[in-house]
JSON list of C-alpha atoms in Angstrom, two decimals:
[
{"chain": "A", "resi": 1, "resn": "MET", "atom": "CA", "xyz": [124.47, 122.86, 127.71]},
{"chain": "A", "resi": 2, "resn": "THR", "atom": "CA", "xyz": [122.52, 120.89, 125.66]},
{"chain": "A", "resi": 3, "resn": "ALA", "atom": "CA", "xyz": [123.75, 118.80, 122.99]},
{"chain": "A", "resi": 4, "resn": "ILE", "atom": "CA", "xyz": [122.09, 117.42, 119.77]},
{"chain": "A", "resi": 5, "resn": "THR", "atom": "CA", "xyz": [120.35, 114.36, 120.41]},
{"chain": "A", "resi": 6, "resn": "ASP", "atom": "CA", "xyz": [118.00, 111.98, 118.37]},
{"chain": "A", "resi": 7, "resn": "ASP", "atom": "CA", "xyz": [115.05, 114.67, 119.00]},
{"chain": "A", "resi": 8, "resn": "LEU", "atom": "CA", "xyz": [116.96, 116.96, 116.74]},
{"chain": "A", "resi": 9, "resn": "PRO", "atom": "CA", "xyz": [114.69, 116.59, 113.63]},
{"chain": "A", "resi": 10, "resn": "ALA", "atom": "CA", "xyz": [111.25, 117.05, 115.69]},
{"chain": "A", "resi": 11, "resn": "ARG", "atom": "CA", "xyz": [112.93, 119.91, 117.84]},
{"chain": "A", "resi": 12, "resn": "LEU", "atom": "CA", "xyz": [114.19, 121.90, 114.41]},
{"chain": "A", "resi": 13, "resn": "LEU", "atom": "CA", "xyz": [110.74, 121.12, 112.48]},
{"chain": "A", "resi": 14, "resn": "HIS", "atom": "CA", "xyz": [109.09, 122.45, 115.52]},
{"chain": "A", "resi": 15, "resn": "GLU", "atom": "CA", "xyz": [111.14, 125.56, 115.53]},
{"chain": "A", "resi": 16, "resn": "GLU", "atom": "CA", "xyz": [110.66, 126.02, 111.58]},
{"chain": "A", "resi": 17, "resn": "ASN", "atom": "CA", "xyz": [106.74, 125.83, 112.38]},
{"chain": "A", "resi": 18, "resn": "ALA", "atom": "CA", "xyz": [107.06, 128.42, 114.99]},
{"chain": "A", "resi": 19, "resn": "GLY", "atom": "CA", "xyz": [108.53, 130.72, 112.59]},
{"chain": "A", "resi": 20, "resn": "TRP", "atom": "CA", "xyz": [105.90, 130.18, 109.89]},
{"chain": "A", "resi": 21, "resn": "GLU", "atom": "CA", "xyz": [103.05, 130.43, 112.75]},
{"chain": "A", "resi": 22, "resn": "ALA", "atom": "CA", "xyz": [104.61, 133.62, 113.77]},
{"chain": "A", "resi": 23, "resn": "ILE", "atom": "CA", "xyz": [104.45, 134.78, 109.96]},
{"chain": "A", "resi": 24, "resn": "LEU", "atom": "CA", "xyz": [100.67, 133.75, 109.63]},
{"chain": "A", "resi": 25, "resn": "GLY", "atom": "CA", "xyz": [99.73, 135.50, 112.87]},
{"chain": "A", "resi": 26, "resn": "GLY", "atom": "CA", "xyz": [101.04, 138.81, 111.57]},
{"chain": "A", "resi": 27, "resn": "ASN", "atom": "CA", "xyz": [104.05, 138.62, 114.14]},
{"chain": "A", "resi": 28, "resn": "GLY", "atom": "CA", "xyz": [107.05, 137.51, 111.87]},
{"chain": "A", "resi": 29, "resn": "GLY", "atom": "CA", "xyz": [109.04, 140.71, 112.65]},
{"chain": "A", "resi": 30, "resn": "ALA", "atom": "CA", "xyz": [109.14, 140.15, 116.53]},
{"chain": "A", "resi": 31, "resn": "TYR", "atom": "CA", "xyz": [109.50, 136.60, 116.07]},
{"chain": "A", "resi": 32, "resn": "TYR", "atom": "CA", "xyz": [112.85, 137.02, 113.90]},
{"chain": "A", "resi": 33, "resn": "GLN", "atom": "CA", "xyz": [114.02, 139.96, 115.84]},
{"chain": "A", "resi": 34, "resn": "ARG", "atom": "CA", "xyz": [114.09, 137.64, 118.88]},
{"chain": "A", "resi": 35, "resn": "GLU", "atom": "CA", "xyz": [114.80, 134.38, 117.47]},
{"chain": "A", "resi": 36, "resn": "MET", "atom": "CA", "xyz": [117.61, 135.40, 114.97]},
{"chain": "A", "resi": 37, "resn": "THR", "atom": "CA", "xyz": [121.31, 135.43, 116.24]},
{"chain": "A", "resi": 38, "resn": "ASP", "atom": "CA", "xyz": [122.43, 138.92, 116.18]},
{"chain": "A", "resi": 39, "resn": "ASP", "atom": "CA", "xyz": [124.52, 138.41, 113.17]},
{"chain": "A", "resi": 40, "resn": "GLY", "atom": "CA", "xyz": [121.79, 136.15, 111.35]},
{"chain": "A", "resi": 41, "resn": "LEU", "atom": "CA", "xyz": [121.08, 136.82, 107.68]},
{"chain": "A", "resi": 42, "resn": "MET", "atom": "CA", "xyz": [118.21, 135.85, 105.26]},
{"chain": "A", "resi": 43, "resn": "ILE", "atom": "CA", "xyz": [118.95, 135.25, 101.86]},
{"chain": "A", "resi": 44, "resn": "VAL", "atom": "CA", "xyz": [116.33, 135.90, 99.29]},
{"chain": "A", "resi": 45, "resn": "PRO", "atom": "CA", "xyz": [116.39, 136.42, 95.58]},
{"chain": "A", "resi": 46, "resn": "GLY", "atom": "CA", "xyz": [118.46, 139.43, 95.12]},
{"chain": "A", "resi": 47, "resn": "ALA", "atom": "CA", "xyz": [119.30, 140.26, 98.27]},
{"chain": "A", "resi": 48, "resn": "VAL", "atom": "CA", "xyz": [120.91, 139.21, 101.53]},
{"chain": "A", "resi": 49, "resn": "ILE", "atom": "CA", "xyz": [119.28, 140.85, 104.64]},
{"chain": "A", "resi": 50, "resn": "THR", "atom": "CA", "xyz": [119.92, 141.42, 108.20]},
{"chain": "A", "resi": 51, "resn": "ARG", "atom": "CA", "xyz": [118.16, 140.54, 111.34]},
{"chain": "A", "resi": 52, "resn": "ASP", "atom": "CA", "xyz": [116.89, 144.15, 111.46]},
{"chain": "A", "resi": 53, "resn": "GLN", "atom": "CA", "xyz": [115.80, 144.24, 107.72]},
{"chain": "A", "resi": 54, "resn": "VAL", "atom": "CA", "xyz": [114.22, 141.13, 108.19]},
{"chain": "A", "resi": 55, "resn": "THR", "atom": "CA", "xyz": [111.97, 142.45, 111.44]},
{"chain": "A", "resi": 56, "resn": "ALA", "atom": "CA", "xyz": [111.11, 145.66, 109.08]},
{"chain": "A", "resi": 57, "resn": "TYR", "atom": "CA", "xyz": [109.83, 143.29, 106.13]},
{"chain": "A", "resi": 58, "resn": "PHE", "atom": "CA", "xyz": [108.08, 141.36, 108.41]},
{"chain": "A", "resi": 59, "resn": "ASP", "atom": "CA", "xyz": [106.38, 144.24, 110.07]},
{"chain": "A", "resi": 60, "resn": "GLU", "atom": "CA", "xyz": [105.08, 145.74, 106.90]},
{"chain": "A", "resi": 61, "resn": "ALA", "atom": "CA", "xyz": [104.24, 142.66, 104.98]},
{"chain": "A", "resi": 62, "resn": "ALA", "atom": "CA", "xyz": [100.79, 141.26, 104.70]},
{"chain": "A", "resi": 63, "resn": "PRO", "atom": "CA", "xyz": [100.92, 137.68, 106.49]},
{"chain": "A", "resi": 64, "resn": "TRP", "atom": "CA", "xyz": [100.63, 134.72, 104.55]},
{"chain": "A", "resi": 65, "resn": "GLU", "atom": "CA", "xyz": [97.12, 132.86, 105.19]},
{"chain": "A", "resi": 66, "resn": "SER", "atom": "CA", "xyz": [98.70, 129.02, 104.97]},
{"chain": "A", "resi": 67, "resn": "TYR", "atom": "CA", "xyz": [101.77, 127.26, 104.56]},
{"chain": "A", "resi": 68, "resn": "GLY", "atom": "CA", "xyz": [103.17, 123.64, 104.43]},
{"chain": "A", "resi": 69, "resn": "ILE", "atom": "CA", "xyz": [106.48, 121.92, 104.85]},
{"chain": "A", "resi": 70, "resn": "HIS", "atom": "CA", "xyz": [106.91, 119.20, 102.47]},
{"chain": "A", "resi": 71, "resn": "GLU", "atom": "CA", "xyz": [109.93, 116.69, 102.52]},
{"chain": "A", "resi": 72, "resn": "PRO", "atom": "CA", "xyz": [111.90, 117.89, 105.25]},
{"chain": "A", "resi": 73, "resn": "ALA", "atom": "CA", "xyz": [115.41, 117.02, 105.81]},
{"chain": "A", "resi": 74, "resn": "ILE", "atom": "CA", "xyz": [117.64, 117.93, 108.82]},
{"chain": "A", "resi": 75, "resn": "ILE", "atom": "CA", "xyz": [121.74, 117.91, 108.50]},
{"chain": "A", "resi": 76, "resn": "ARG", "atom": "CA", "xyz": [123.57, 117.81, 111.79]},
{"chain": "A", "resi": 77, "resn": "LEU", "atom": "CA", "xyz": [126.14, 120.14, 112.02]},
{"chain": "A", "resi": 78, "resn": "GLY", "atom": "CA", "xyz": [128.66, 119.31, 114.93]},
{"chain": "A", "resi": 79, "resn": "GLU", "atom": "CA", "xyz": [127.26, 119.34, 118.55]},
{"chain": "A", "resi": 80, "resn": "HIS", "atom": "CA", "xyz": [125.23, 122.45, 118.51]},
{"chain": "A", "resi": 81, "resn": "ALA", "atom": "CA", "xyz": [124.01, 123.25, 115.08]},
{"chain": "A", "resi": 82, "resn": "GLY", "atom": "CA", "xyz": [121.62, 121.98, 112.21]},
{"chain": "A", "resi": 83, "resn": "VAL", "atom": "CA", "xyz": [119.94, 122.75, 108.97]},
{"chain": "A", "resi": 84, "resn": "VAL", "atom": "CA", "xyz": [116.49, 122.27, 108.27]},
{"chain": "A", "resi": 85, "resn": "VAL", "atom": "CA", "xyz": [115.88, 121.95, 104.38]},
{"chain": "A", "resi": 86, "resn": "TYR", "atom": "CA", "xyz": [112.34, 121.46, 102.40]},
{"chain": "A", "resi": 87, "resn": "LYS", "atom": "CA", "xyz": [109.96, 122.80, 99.98]},
{"chain": "A", "resi": 88, "resn": "ALA", "atom": "CA", "xyz": [107.48, 125.28, 101.36]},
{"chain": "A", "resi": 89, "resn": "ILE", "atom": "CA", "xyz": [104.21, 126.12, 99.84]},
{"chain": "A", "resi": 90, "resn": "ALA", "atom": "CA", "xyz": [102.52, 129.27, 101.13]},
{"chain": "A", "resi": 91, "resn": "ARG", "atom": "CA", "xyz": [99.45, 130.98, 100.26]},
{"chain": "A", "resi": 92, "resn": "ARG", "atom": "CA", "xyz": [98.13, 134.52, 100.48]},
{"chain": "A", "resi": 93, "resn": "GLY", "atom": "CA", "xyz": [94.93, 135.25, 98.59]},
{"chain": "A", "resi": 94, "resn": "GLU", "atom": "CA", "xyz": [95.46, 134.19, 95.04]},
{"chain": "A", "resi": 95, "resn": "VAL", "atom": "CA", "xyz": [99.30, 134.07, 95.33]},
{"chain": "A", "resi": 96, "resn": "VAL", "atom": "CA", "xyz": [100.87, 130.74, 95.83]},
{"chain": "A", "resi": 97, "resn": "ALA", "atom": "CA", "xyz": [104.62, 130.73, 96.69]},
{"chain": "A", "resi": 98, "resn": "GLU", "atom": "CA", "xyz": [106.67, 127.34, 96.28]},
{"chain": "A", "resi": 99, "resn": "LEU", "atom": "CA", "xyz": [109.98, 127.78, 97.66]},
{"chain": "A", "resi": 100, "resn": "ASN", "atom": "CA", "xyz": [112.97, 126.01, 98.45]},
{"chain": "A", "resi": 101, "resn": "MET", "atom": "CA", "xyz": [113.99, 126.50, 101.89]},
{"chain": "A", "resi": 102, "resn": "SER", "atom": "CA", "xyz": [117.04, 126.10, 104.21]},
{"chain": "A", "resi": 103, "resn": "THR", "atom": "CA", "xyz": [117.15, 127.63, 108.00]},
{"chain": "A", "resi": 104, "resn": "THR", "atom": "CA", "xyz": [120.52, 127.07, 109.77]},
{"chain": "A", "resi": 105, "resn": "TYR", "atom": "CA", "xyz": [120.18, 126.75, 113.60]},
{"chain": "A", "resi": 106, "resn": "LEU", "atom": "CA", "xyz": [122.53, 127.35, 116.38]},
{"chain": "A", "resi": 107, "resn": "PHE", "atom": "CA", "xyz": [121.97, 126.41, 119.90]},
{"chain": "A", "resi": 108, "resn": "VAL", "atom": "CA", "xyz": [122.76, 129.55, 121.77]},
{"chain": "A", "resi": 109, "resn": "ASN", "atom": "CA", "xyz": [122.02, 130.65, 125.30]},
{"chain": "A", "resi": 110, "resn": "GLY", "atom": "CA", "xyz": [119.50, 127.86, 126.02]},
{"chain": "A", "resi": 111, "resn": "GLY", "atom": "CA", "xyz": [117.76, 127.97, 122.74]},
{"chain": "A", "resi": 112, "resn": "TRP", "atom": "CA", "xyz": [117.85, 127.23, 118.98]},
{"chain": "A", "resi": 113, "resn": "ARG", "atom": "CA", "xyz": [118.38, 130.47, 117.06]},
{"chain": "A", "resi": 114, "resn": "VAL", "atom": "CA", "xyz": [118.16, 131.18, 113.37]},
{"chain": "A", "resi": 115, "resn": "ALA", "atom": "CA", "xyz": [121.58, 132.00, 112.35]},
{"chain": "A", "resi": 116, "resn": "ALA", "atom": "CA", "xyz": [120.79, 131.86, 108.52]},
{"chain": "A", "resi": 117, "resn": "ARG", "atom": "CA", "xyz": [117.83, 131.53, 106.18]},
{"chain": "A", "resi": 118, "resn": "GLN", "atom": "CA", "xyz": [117.54, 130.94, 102.32]},
{"chain": "A", "resi": 119, "resn": "GLN", "atom": "CA", "xyz": [114.80, 131.06, 100.17]},
{"chain": "A", "resi": 120, "resn": "SER", "atom": "CA", "xyz": [114.23, 130.65, 96.58]},
{"chain": "A", "resi": 121, "resn": "PRO", "atom": "CA", "xyz": [111.47, 129.95, 94.04]},
{"chain": "A", "resi": 122, "resn": "ALA", "atom": "CA", "xyz": [111.15, 126.04, 93.69]}
]
């Protein structure tokens, strides 16, 4: 069992970047199917969607071309959980999305998994 240590900010930022890199590579669906908890949810404007719906969305959506994580903050939640909060800027062609993001991670079965991910326009 791994407890949260002083490397939590680096570890969770690594996980957050891995999700974005999967989306950029067109593998967001497979990534979130694997990395979300079974009951994980994504909260987006106007909807709360399940892991399977997240997978289907990313399997059909055009990938983003670039992203940036700005002003990240890490919130510790007990021994085996944490939240990454930040502003994201993502680009796809002429579309630029500025988002306020938060991702709640749980340490489950030897790895950090996404339990909840929220995004809203900045």
